[in-house]
Coordinates of C-alpha atoms in Angstrom, one line a residue:
M1 CA 134.3 75.4 48.5
E2 CA 133.4 78.9 48.2
T3 CA 129.9 78.8 47.0
K4 CA 129.0 76.2 49.6
T5 CA 130.5 79.0 52.3
A6 CA 128.3 82.0 50.7
L7 CA 125.5 80.0 51.3
S8 CA 126.2 79.1 54.3
Q9 CA 126.8 83.2 55.3
T10 CA 123.8 83.6 53.6
V11 CA 121.6 81.3 56.2
E12 CA 123.3 82.9 58.7
D13 CA 122.0 86.3 57.8
L14 CA 118.8 85.6 57.0
R15 CA 118.0 83.9 60.3
Q16 CA 119.7 86.7 62.1
K17 CA 117.4 89.3 60.0
C18 CA 114.8 86.2 61.3
E19 CA 115.6 86.6 64.7
T20 CA 116.0 90.0 64.6
L21 CA 112.2 90.9 62.7
E22 CA 111.2 87.8 65.5
Q23 CA 112.7 90.4 68.7
Q24 CA 111.3 94.0 66.4
N25 CA 107.8 92.1 67.0
A26 CA 107.4 91.1 69.9
E27 CA 108.3 94.3 71.2
L28 CA 105.6 95.9 68.9
A29 CA 102.9 93.8 70.4
Q30 CA 103.7 94.9 73.7
K31 CA 103.9 97.9 72.6
L32 CA 100.9 97.2 70.8
K33 CA 99.1 95.8 74.4
W34 CA 100.1 98.8 75.8
F35 CA 98.7 101.1 73.7
E36 CA 95.2 99.4 73.9
E37 CA 95.8 99.1 77.8
Q38 CA 95.8 102.5 78.0
F39 CA 92.7 103.3 75.8
R40 CA 90.2 101.8 77.6
L41 CA 91.7 102.9 81.0
S42 CA 91.3 106.4 79.1
R43 CA 87.8 105.6 77.7
K44 CA 86.6 104.3 82.3
R45 CA 87.7 107.7 82.9
Q46 CA 85.6 109.6 80.7
F47 CA 82.7 107.4 80.7
G48 CA 82.8 104.7 83.2
A49 CA 82.0 104.9 86.9
S50 CA 84.2 107.7 89.0
S51 CA 84.7 105.0 91.8
E52 CA 85.2 101.8 92.2
K53 CA 81.3 101.2 93.2
A54 CA 79.0 99.6 90.3
K55 CA 76.6 103.0 89.7
D56 CA 73.7 102.8 87.3
S57 CA 74.5 103.9 83.7
E58 CA 71.7 106.4 84.1
Q59 CA 72.7 108.2 86.7
L60 CA 76.5 109.0 85.3
T61 CA 74.3 110.8 82.0
L62 CA 72.4 112.8 84.3
S63 CA 73.2 116.5 83.4
L64 CA 71.8 120.0 84.7
F65 CA 69.2 120.3 82.4
N66 CA 66.8 117.1 82.4
E67 CA 67.5 116.2 86.5
A68 CA 63.9 117.3 86.5
E69 CA 62.4 115.3 84.3
S70 CA 65.3 111.9 85.4
E71 CA 65.1 112.6 89.3
S72 CA 60.8 113.5 89.2
D73 CA 58.6 110.0 90.3
P74 CA 54.8 111.1 89.9
S75 CA 53.9 107.7 92.2
A76 CA 56.7 108.3 95.2
S77 CA 55.0 109.7 98.2
E78 CA 54.9 113.0 99.5
P79 CA 57.8 112.7 102.2
T80 CA 56.0 115.2 104.5
V81 CA 52.5 116.9 103.6
E82 CA 50.0 114.3 105.5
T83 CA 46.3 116.0 106.7
I84 CA 45.6 113.2 109.8
T85 CA 42.7 113.5 112.3
Y86 CA 43.0 113.0 115.6
K87 CA 40.7 110.7 116.4
R88 CA 43.3 107.6 116.9
K89 CA 46.9 107.5 117.5
K90 CA 49.1 108.4 115.0
N91 CA 52.3 106.0 115.3
Q92 CA 55.2 108.7 114.0
G93 CA 56.8 107.9 110.8
Q94 CA 59.6 108.5 108.5
R95 CA 58.4 110.8 106.4
Q96 CA 57.9 112.5 109.9
K97 CA 60.8 112.6 111.3
K98 CA 62.2 114.4 108.5
L99 CA 60.0 118.1 110.3
E100 CA 60.5 117.5 114.0
N101 CA 63.5 119.7 114.6
L102 CA 62.5 122.6 111.8
P103 CA 60.8 125.9 113.3
V104 CA 56.7 125.6 112.8
E105 CA 54.0 128.3 112.8
T106 CA 51.0 127.3 113.2
I107 CA 47.8 128.9 111.6
D108 CA 44.2 128.0 113.3
Y109 CA 40.7 128.2 110.9
Y110 CA 38.3 129.0 112.9
L111 CA 34.4 129.2 112.1
P112 CA 32.4 132.2 112.3
K113 CA 31.0 133.1 115.8
E114 CA 28.1 133.7 113.0
V115 CA 28.3 130.6 111.5
Q116 CA 28.3 128.3 114.8
S117 CA 24.9 126.8 115.1
C118 CA 24.0 124.2 113.8
S119 CA 22.1 123.4 110.5
C120 CA 19.2 121.0 111.6
C121 CA 18.3 122.4 115.2
G122 CA 19.6 125.3 115.3
G123 CA 22.0 124.8 117.9
T124 CA 25.1 126.1 119.0
L125 CA 28.1 124.4 117.5
H126 CA 31.0 122.6 119.8
E127 CA 34.6 122.0 118.6
M128 CA 35.2 118.1 118.1
T129 CA 38.7 117.9 116.9
T130 CA 40.5 119.4 113.8
E131 CA 42.1 118.3 110.7
I132 CA 45.5 119.2 110.6
R133 CA 47.9 119.7 106.7
E134 CA 51.6 120.0 106.8
E135 CA 54.1 121.8 104.1
L136 CA 57.2 123.1 103.7
K137 CA 57.5 126.7 103.7
V138 CA 60.9 128.7 101.8
I139 CA 61.5 131.7 103.1
P140 CA 64.9 133.3 100.5
A141 CA 67.1 135.1 101.1
E142 CA 66.6 138.7 102.4
V143 CA 69.4 142.1 103.2
K144 CA 67.7 144.3 105.3
V145 CA 70.0 147.2 107.1
V146 CA 71.3 147.0 110.4
K147 CA 71.7 151.2 112.2
H148 CA 73.9 150.7 115.0
V149 CA 73.0 153.9 116.8
R150 CA 74.9 154.2 120.3
H151 CA 73.6 157.3 122.2
V152 CA 75.6 159.5 123.5
Y153 CA 75.1 161.6 127.3
A154 CA 76.6 164.5 128.3
C155 CA 75.8 166.1 132.3
R156 CA 73.3 169.7 131.4
H157 CA 74.6 170.3 135.0
C158 CA 78.2 170.2 134.1
D159 CA 77.1 171.8 130.7
R160 CA 75.8 175.2 132.4
T161 CA 78.3 175.2 134.8
G162 CA 81.4 173.7 134.7
T163 CA 85.1 174.1 132.8
Q164 CA 84.0 170.7 131.3
T165 CA 81.3 168.3 130.6
P166 CA 82.1 164.3 130.4
I167 CA 80.4 162.9 127.6
I168 CA 79.7 159.1 127.8
T169 CA 78.4 157.0 124.4
A170 CA 77.0 153.3 124.9
Q171 CA 78.4 150.6 124.0
A172 CA 77.9 148.7 120.7
P173 CA 79.1 145.9 119.7
K174 CA 82.7 146.2 117.4
P175 CA 82.4 145.4 113.7
V176 CA 83.8 142.9 112.1
Q177 CA 85.3 144.8 108.9
P178 CA 85.4 148.8 110.1
K179 CA 84.0 151.4 107.6
S180 CA 82.3 148.8 105.9
L181 CA 78.8 147.5 105.2
A182 CA 79.9 143.7 105.8
S183 CA 78.3 142.4 109.2
P184 CA 78.7 138.8 110.6
S185 CA 75.9 137.1 108.9
A186 CA 77.4 139.0 105.3
V187 CA 80.6 137.2 105.5
A188 CA 79.6 134.0 106.3
Y189 CA 76.5 133.6 103.8
T190 CA 79.1 135.0 101.1
M191 CA 81.7 132.3 101.9
C192 CA 79.4 129.4 102.9
Q193 CA 77.6 130.2 99.4
K194 CA 81.4 130.3 97.3
Y195 CA 83.4 127.4 99.8
L196 CA 80.3 124.8 100.7
D197 CA 77.7 125.8 97.8
A198 CA 80.8 126.6 95.5
Q199 CA 78.9 129.4 94.3
P200 CA 81.2 132.0 92.4
L201 CA 81.4 135.9 93.3
Y202 CA 80.3 137.0 90.3
R203 CA 77.3 134.8 90.1
Q204 CA 76.3 136.0 94.5
E205 CA 76.5 139.5 92.4
Q206 CA 73.5 138.4 90.8
Q207 CA 71.8 136.9 93.4
F208 CA 72.6 140.2 95.5
K209 CA 71.6 142.6 92.3
R210 CA 68.1 140.3 92.4
L211 CA 67.5 141.3 96.2
G212 CA 67.7 144.9 95.4
V213 CA 71.6 145.4 96.3
A214 CA 74.0 146.3 94.2
L215 CA 77.6 144.4 95.6
S216 CA 80.7 144.0 93.5
R217 CA 82.3 140.5 92.8
Q218 CA 85.0 143.3 94.1
T219 CA 83.5 143.9 97.4
L220 CA 82.5 140.0 98.0
A221 CA 86.2 139.1 97.1
N222 CA 87.2 142.1 99.9
W223 CA 84.8 140.7 102.7
I224 CA 86.2 137.6 102.2
L225 CA 89.9 138.4 101.9
Y226 CA 90.1 140.6 105.4
G227 CA 87.5 138.2 107.4
A228 CA 89.8 134.9 106.7
K229 CA 93.3 137.0 106.9
Q230 CA 91.6 139.3 110.9
W231 CA 90.1 136.9 112.5
L232 CA 89.4 133.1 110.9
S233 CA 93.5 132.7 110.8
L234 CA 92.5 133.2 114.3
I235 CA 91.1 129.8 114.9
Y236 CA 93.3 128.4 111.5
E237 CA 96.6 128.1 113.8
R238 CA 95.4 127.4 116.7
M239 CA 93.5 124.1 115.5
K240 CA 96.9 124.1 114.3
A241 CA 98.8 123.6 117.5
H242 CA 95.9 121.2 118.3
L243 CA 96.8 119.0 115.6
M244 CA 100.3 118.2 116.2
K245 CA 99.2 117.6 119.3
Q246 CA 97.8 114.0 117.6
D247 CA 99.6 110.8 116.3
I248 CA 98.0 110.0 113.7
L249 CA 97.1 112.6 111.2
H250 CA 96.1 112.4 107.0
A251 CA 97.6 113.5 104.6
D252 CA 96.4 114.3 100.7
E253 CA 96.5 117.0 98.1
T254 CA 95.7 118.2 94.4
T255 CA 96.4 121.0 92.6
L256 CA 95.3 124.8 92.2
Q257 CA 95.9 127.4 89.8
V258 CA 96.7 130.9 90.9
L259 CA 96.5 133.5 87.6
R260 CA 98.8 135.6 89.7
E261 CA 102.0 134.7 91.2
P262 CA 105.0 135.7 91.3
G263 CA 107.5 134.8 88.5
R264 CA 105.2 132.2 87.6
S265 CA 102.9 131.6 84.0
T266 CA 99.0 132.5 84.2
T267 CA 98.9 127.9 83.7
S268 CA 101.5 127.1 86.8
K269 CA 100.3 124.3 88.1
S270 CA 99.7 125.4 92.8
Y271 CA 99.1 122.9 95.2
L272 CA 96.5 122.5 97.9
W273 CA 97.7 120.4 100.9
L274 CA 94.6 118.3 103.2
Y275 CA 95.6 117.2 106.6
R276 CA 93.5 116.1 109.4
T277 CA 93.0 113.7 112.2
G278 CA 92.0 110.4 111.8
R279 CA 89.0 107.9 113.7
Q280 CA 90.8 109.5 116.9
G281 CA 90.5 113.1 119.0
P282 CA 88.6 116.0 117.9
A283 CA 88.2 116.6 113.9
I284 CA 90.2 119.2 112.5
I285 CA 90.9 119.5 108.9
L286 CA 93.2 121.9 107.9
Y287 CA 94.3 123.0 104.4
E288 CA 97.4 124.4 103.0
Y289 CA 98.2 126.6 99.8
R290 CA 102.1 126.6 98.5
T291 CA 103.9 126.9 94.6
T292 CA 104.4 122.9 94.4
R293 CA 104.6 119.3 95.0
A294 CA 107.6 119.3 97.0
A295 CA 108.5 117.8 99.3
K296 CA 109.3 120.7 101.6
H297 CA 105.9 122.1 102.2
P298 CA 104.9 118.0 103.9
A299 CA 107.6 118.6 106.0
K300 CA 107.8 122.0 107.4
F301 CA 103.6 122.2 107.4
L302 CA 104.3 119.0 110.2
E303 CA 107.4 119.8 111.5
D304 CA 106.0 120.0 115.0
F305 CA 104.7 116.3 114.4
N306 CA 105.4 112.9 115.8
G307 CA 103.0 109.9 115.1
Y308 CA 101.8 107.7 112.1
L309 CA 101.1 109.2 108.7
Q310 CA 98.5 107.6 106.3
V311 CA 99.1 109.5 102.7
D312 CA 99.0 108.0 99.3
G313 CA 102.2 106.6 97.1
Y314 CA 103.3 110.3 96.6
A315 CA 107.1 109.5 97.7
G316 CA 108.4 113.0 99.0
Y317 CA 106.3 111.7 102.4
Q318 CA 109.4 110.1 103.0
Q319 CA 111.1 113.1 103.6
I320 CA 108.9 114.1 107.2
K321 CA 111.4 113.8 110.0
N322 CA 110.4 111.3 112.8
V323 CA 106.4 110.0 111.3
T324 CA 105.9 106.6 110.5
L325 CA 104.3 106.7 107.4
V326 CA 101.2 103.9 106.3
G327 CA 100.2 102.8 103.2
C328 CA 96.3 103.4 101.5
W329 CA 95.4 100.1 100.2
A330 CA 92.3 101.4 98.1
H331 CA 95.1 103.0 95.5
A332 CA 96.6 98.9 96.2
R333 CA 93.1 97.5 94.9
R334 CA 92.0 100.7 92.1
K335 CA 95.2 99.2 90.4
F336 CA 94.2 95.7 90.3
S337 CA 91.0 97.9 89.2
E338 CA 92.3 99.9 86.5
A339 CA 94.6 96.4 85.6
I340 CA 90.4 94.4 85.2
S341 CA 89.4 97.4 83.2
A342 CA 92.5 97.7 80.8
L343 CA 91.9 94.1 80.0
P344 CA 90.1 93.6 76.7
E345 CA 86.0 92.0 77.0
S346 CA 86.5 89.4 75.6
A347 CA 89.2 88.5 78.7
K348 CA 86.8 90.0 81.8
N349 CA 85.0 86.8 82.4
A350 CA 88.7 84.4 82.6
T351 CA 90.4 84.4 85.4
S352 CA 93.5 87.2 85.4
I353 CA 95.9 87.5 87.5
A354 CA 94.9 90.8 88.3
K355 CA 91.4 90.1 90.2
E356 CA 93.1 87.4 92.2
G357 CA 95.1 90.8 93.1
L358 CA 91.9 92.3 93.6
R359 CA 90.8 89.2 95.8
F360 CA 93.3 89.5 98.3
C361 CA 92.5 92.9 98.5
N362 CA 88.2 92.3 99.2
R363 CA 89.9 90.1 101.8
L364 CA 91.3 93.1 104.2
F365 CA 88.4 95.2 103.1
K366 CA 85.7 92.4 103.7
I367 CA 88.3 91.4 107.8
E368 CA 88.3 95.6 108.4
R369 CA 84.7 96.1 106.7
D370 CA 82.7 93.5 109.3
L371 CA 84.6 95.4 112.1
K372 CA 83.0 98.3 111.9
I373 CA 79.7 97.0 112.0
A374 CA 81.1 94.6 115.3
H375 CA 81.9 98.2 117.1
A376 CA 85.0 96.9 118.2
S377 CA 87.5 99.1 119.9
D378 CA 90.9 99.7 118.9
D379 CA 92.5 96.0 120.5
E380 CA 89.9 93.9 119.2
R381 CA 91.4 95.4 115.5
Y382 CA 95.0 95.1 116.4
Q383 CA 93.9 91.2 117.5
T384 CA 91.6 90.5 114.5
R385 CA 94.0 91.9 112.2
L386 CA 96.8 89.8 113.9
S387 CA 95.1 86.5 113.2
Q388 CA 92.9 87.2 110.4
S389 CA 94.5 90.0 108.4
Q390 CA 98.0 89.8 108.7
P391 CA 98.3 86.2 106.8
I392 CA 96.2 87.6 104.2
V393 CA 99.1 90.5 103.3
E394 CA 102.3 87.7 104.0
A395 CA 100.5 85.6 101.4
F396 CA 100.3 88.2 99.2
S397 CA 103.9 89.8 99.5
A398 CA 104.4 85.8 98.1
W399 CA 102.1 86.2 95.2
L400 CA 103.7 89.0 94.2
Q401 CA 107.7 88.4 93.9
K402 CA 106.6 85.5 92.2
Q403 CA 104.1 87.5 89.7
A404 CA 106.5 90.2 89.0
P405 CA 109.1 88.7 86.7
R406 CA 106.2 87.4 84.4
V407 CA 104.5 90.5 83.6
L408 CA 105.0 93.4 81.9
P409 CA 106.3 96.3 83.3
K410 CA 105.4 98.3 82.0
S411 CA 101.9 96.8 81.5
A412 CA 98.9 97.9 83.6
L413 CA 98.7 94.7 85.6
G414 CA 103.1 95.5 86.0
L415 CA 102.5 98.6 87.5
A416 CA 99.9 97.6 90.3
I417 CA 102.6 94.5 91.9
K418 CA 105.1 97.3 91.2
Y419 CA 103.5 100.1 93.5
C420 CA 102.4 97.7 95.8
R421 CA 106.5 96.5 96.0
A422 CA 107.5 99.9 96.2
Q423 CA 105.4 100.8 98.7
W424 CA 105.3 97.3 100.9
D425 CA 106.4 99.2 104.3
K426 CA 103.7 101.8 104.5
L427 CA 101.6 98.7 103.4
K428 CA 101.4 96.8 106.4
T429 CA 102.7 99.6 108.8
F430 CA 98.1 99.2 109.7
L431 CA 98.9 95.7 111.4
Q432 CA 100.8 98.0 114.1
D433 CA 98.1 99.8 115.6
G434 CA 94.0 99.2 115.5
R435 CA 93.5 103.3 115.8
L436 CA 94.9 102.9 112.2
E437 CA 93.5 103.1 108.9
L438 CA 93.8 100.3 106.3
D439 CA 93.3 102.7 103.2
N440 CA 94.2 107.0 103.1
N441 CA 90.0 107.7 102.4
R442 CA 89.5 109.7 105.4
A443 CA 91.9 112.0 103.2
E444 CA 90.1 111.6 99.3
R445 CA 86.5 112.2 101.3
S446 CA 87.6 116.0 102.6
I447 CA 89.1 117.3 99.8
K448 CA 86.8 116.2 97.8
P449 CA 84.9 119.5 98.7
F450 CA 87.9 121.6 97.5
V451 CA 88.1 119.1 93.9
I452 CA 83.7 120.7 93.9
G453 CA 84.6 124.0 94.7
R454 CA 87.1 124.1 92.2
K455 CA 85.4 122.8 89.4
N456 CA 82.6 125.7 89.5
W457 CA 85.5 128.8 90.1
Q458 CA 87.9 127.1 88.5
F459 CA 91.3 129.2 89.8
S460 CA 92.0 132.0 92.9
N461 CA 93.1 135.2 90.8
T462 CA 96.5 135.4 93.6
P463 CA 97.6 133.7 96.6
R464 CA 96.3 136.0 98.3
G465 CA 93.3 135.3 97.3
A466 CA 94.8 130.7 97.3
T467 CA 95.5 131.2 101.6
A468 CA 92.7 132.7 102.0
S469 CA 90.6 130.6 100.1
A470 CA 92.2 127.1 102.5
I471 CA 92.1 129.1 106.1
V472 CA 87.7 129.2 105.2
Y473 CA 88.0 125.9 103.9
S474 CA 89.8 124.4 106.7
I475 CA 86.5 125.9 109.1
I476 CA 83.6 125.2 107.2
E477 CA 85.0 121.6 106.5
T478 CA 85.9 120.8 110.3
A479 CA 83.0 123.1 111.5
K480 CA 81.1 120.5 109.3
E481 CA 82.8 116.8 110.5
N482 CA 82.4 118.6 113.6
E483 CA 78.4 118.6 113.5
L484 CA 77.6 122.5 113.1
I485 CA 75.7 124.5 110.5
P486 CA 78.8 126.4 109.0
F487 CA 77.0 129.1 108.5
K488 CA 75.3 129.7 112.0
Y489 CA 79.7 128.9 113.4
L490 CA 80.9 131.5 110.6
T491 CA 78.8 133.8 112.1
Y492 CA 79.1 133.8 115.6
L493 CA 83.4 133.5 114.9
F494 CA 82.8 137.3 113.3
E495 CA 80.3 138.3 116.0
Q496 CA 83.0 137.4 118.9
L497 CA 86.8 137.3 117.2
P498 CA 86.6 141.4 117.3
N499 CA 85.4 141.8 121.2
L500 CA 87.1 139.7 122.3
E501 CA 89.3 141.8 125.5
K502 CA 92.3 139.3 124.9
Q503 CA 93.2 136.6 121.8
T504 CA 95.0 134.3 123.8
E505 CA 94.9 130.6 123.4
E506 CA 92.3 130.0 126.6
A507 CA 90.1 132.3 125.3
L508 CA 89.9 131.2 121.9
D509 CA 90.3 127.6 122.8
E510 CA 86.5 128.6 123.7
L511 CA 85.6 129.0 120.0
L512 CA 87.8 125.9 118.5
P513 CA 84.7 123.9 116.2
W514 CA 84.3 121.1 119.0
S515 CA 84.1 123.3 122.2
D516 CA 81.6 123.2 124.4
S517 CA 81.0 126.4 124.5
I518 CA 79.8 127.0 121.2
P519 CA 76.1 127.5 121.3
S520 CA 73.5 125.0 120.5
E521 CA 71.6 127.0 117.9
C522 CA 75.4 126.9 116.0
K523 CA 74.8 123.0 115.9
L524 CA 72.8 120.7 113.9
P525 CA 69.7 119.7 115.8
T526 CA 69.5 115.4 117.2
S527 CA 66.8 113.4 116.6
E528 CA 66.5 111.9 119.9

């Protein structure tokens, strides 16, 4: 009897041990699957296409060293060089249109008078036609000294007979920076080189040296800091005032390293916040430097704003008062795209849950593309979304609820489903107003120039420099959105701002990028 009882206990112990081992095996299998997914996603981020659109794999391997060889195509025709003999009317093609907005320098070549005689009969030659060859002439940067000479006048009669002599000095424009070599064009050029073309100051220092002038990077930095704080900040504040009057905005943020922040290590992460208008109203793009990603920063910046705010999934935006948050379907779609990328190669061609989720998102984007092609009005977009997009959104919601308990929560697919469910109230907000957009790509596109520039200059030295960078980026990117030439617009600002009699709101508004008062030479040429 005792032997039978002991045997029974041994069997029960073995059964429990087997169940424990099976559970542990299942947990280890899940962890292994998760690590494999992360490995595949890591490989895709490192070597795959940077966007959701497919790209030529050869394009991704181009470097600065082989770009000329890779891009060269001897069989391709030159876009601008051609010889024209005016014996017939020539239709203007795409190549010629590329030249129509450029200034033209004409050089005429005539036969000398002594050879303008016929080699056959000796008669005088007349001009029959012309042949024209066009080519591009590049004028590199040139540095020159401009002397502003103010002539001073006095009265000779008073000088001889009077007790005092009136002295009058001719007027001259005020300098952009007193007691400095900085001119409006020099400061504008330095800013555009750094913030538009991503040229660090040490490279600009070398460029100026090659042009024959020794300007240290410290001098160039001083020009940027002074110009941003003293003058461009005035335009920045007026743009912010106009931004707060809008009722639809986009927001985003990215990291920034600032070396000398009080009380923080040099490796601490700071942030550059982006706020911009949507498709309505004047195009305004503003950046703001802050030390952290805390929710108090956007809440403070947007304290005077009341309306729709389109954002990504960052929870900090939920603490902003008086706003209705609008989610980003591009982020939702990206999560399912990553879930597909995390699948092993053997499963990528098979039907999967991740592909079903991606199809829901793609159907919504297809509707938006059709609306854009049709140039739909805001009301037409609203009505179409109610009739076509809303049923897809409702079906997707039911699908998410059905799939949530069936997938591993920490898997790439589980995270995609979790993201959509957590963001659902924001994701469906786009149905409320035809002016709203399906995604926050407008903000992501606007923050991309800073991200690209950061790869070159990598960090800001001080909080003062980071603030100046945010201001300059704001002016340049807003100018680009309003189809201005940033260099010419900045030069114009540095000419006008120091010479304003009164810095009133009305006077400053005349200088904003979308103002009708901006000179035509600051605007991008447009083809008629």
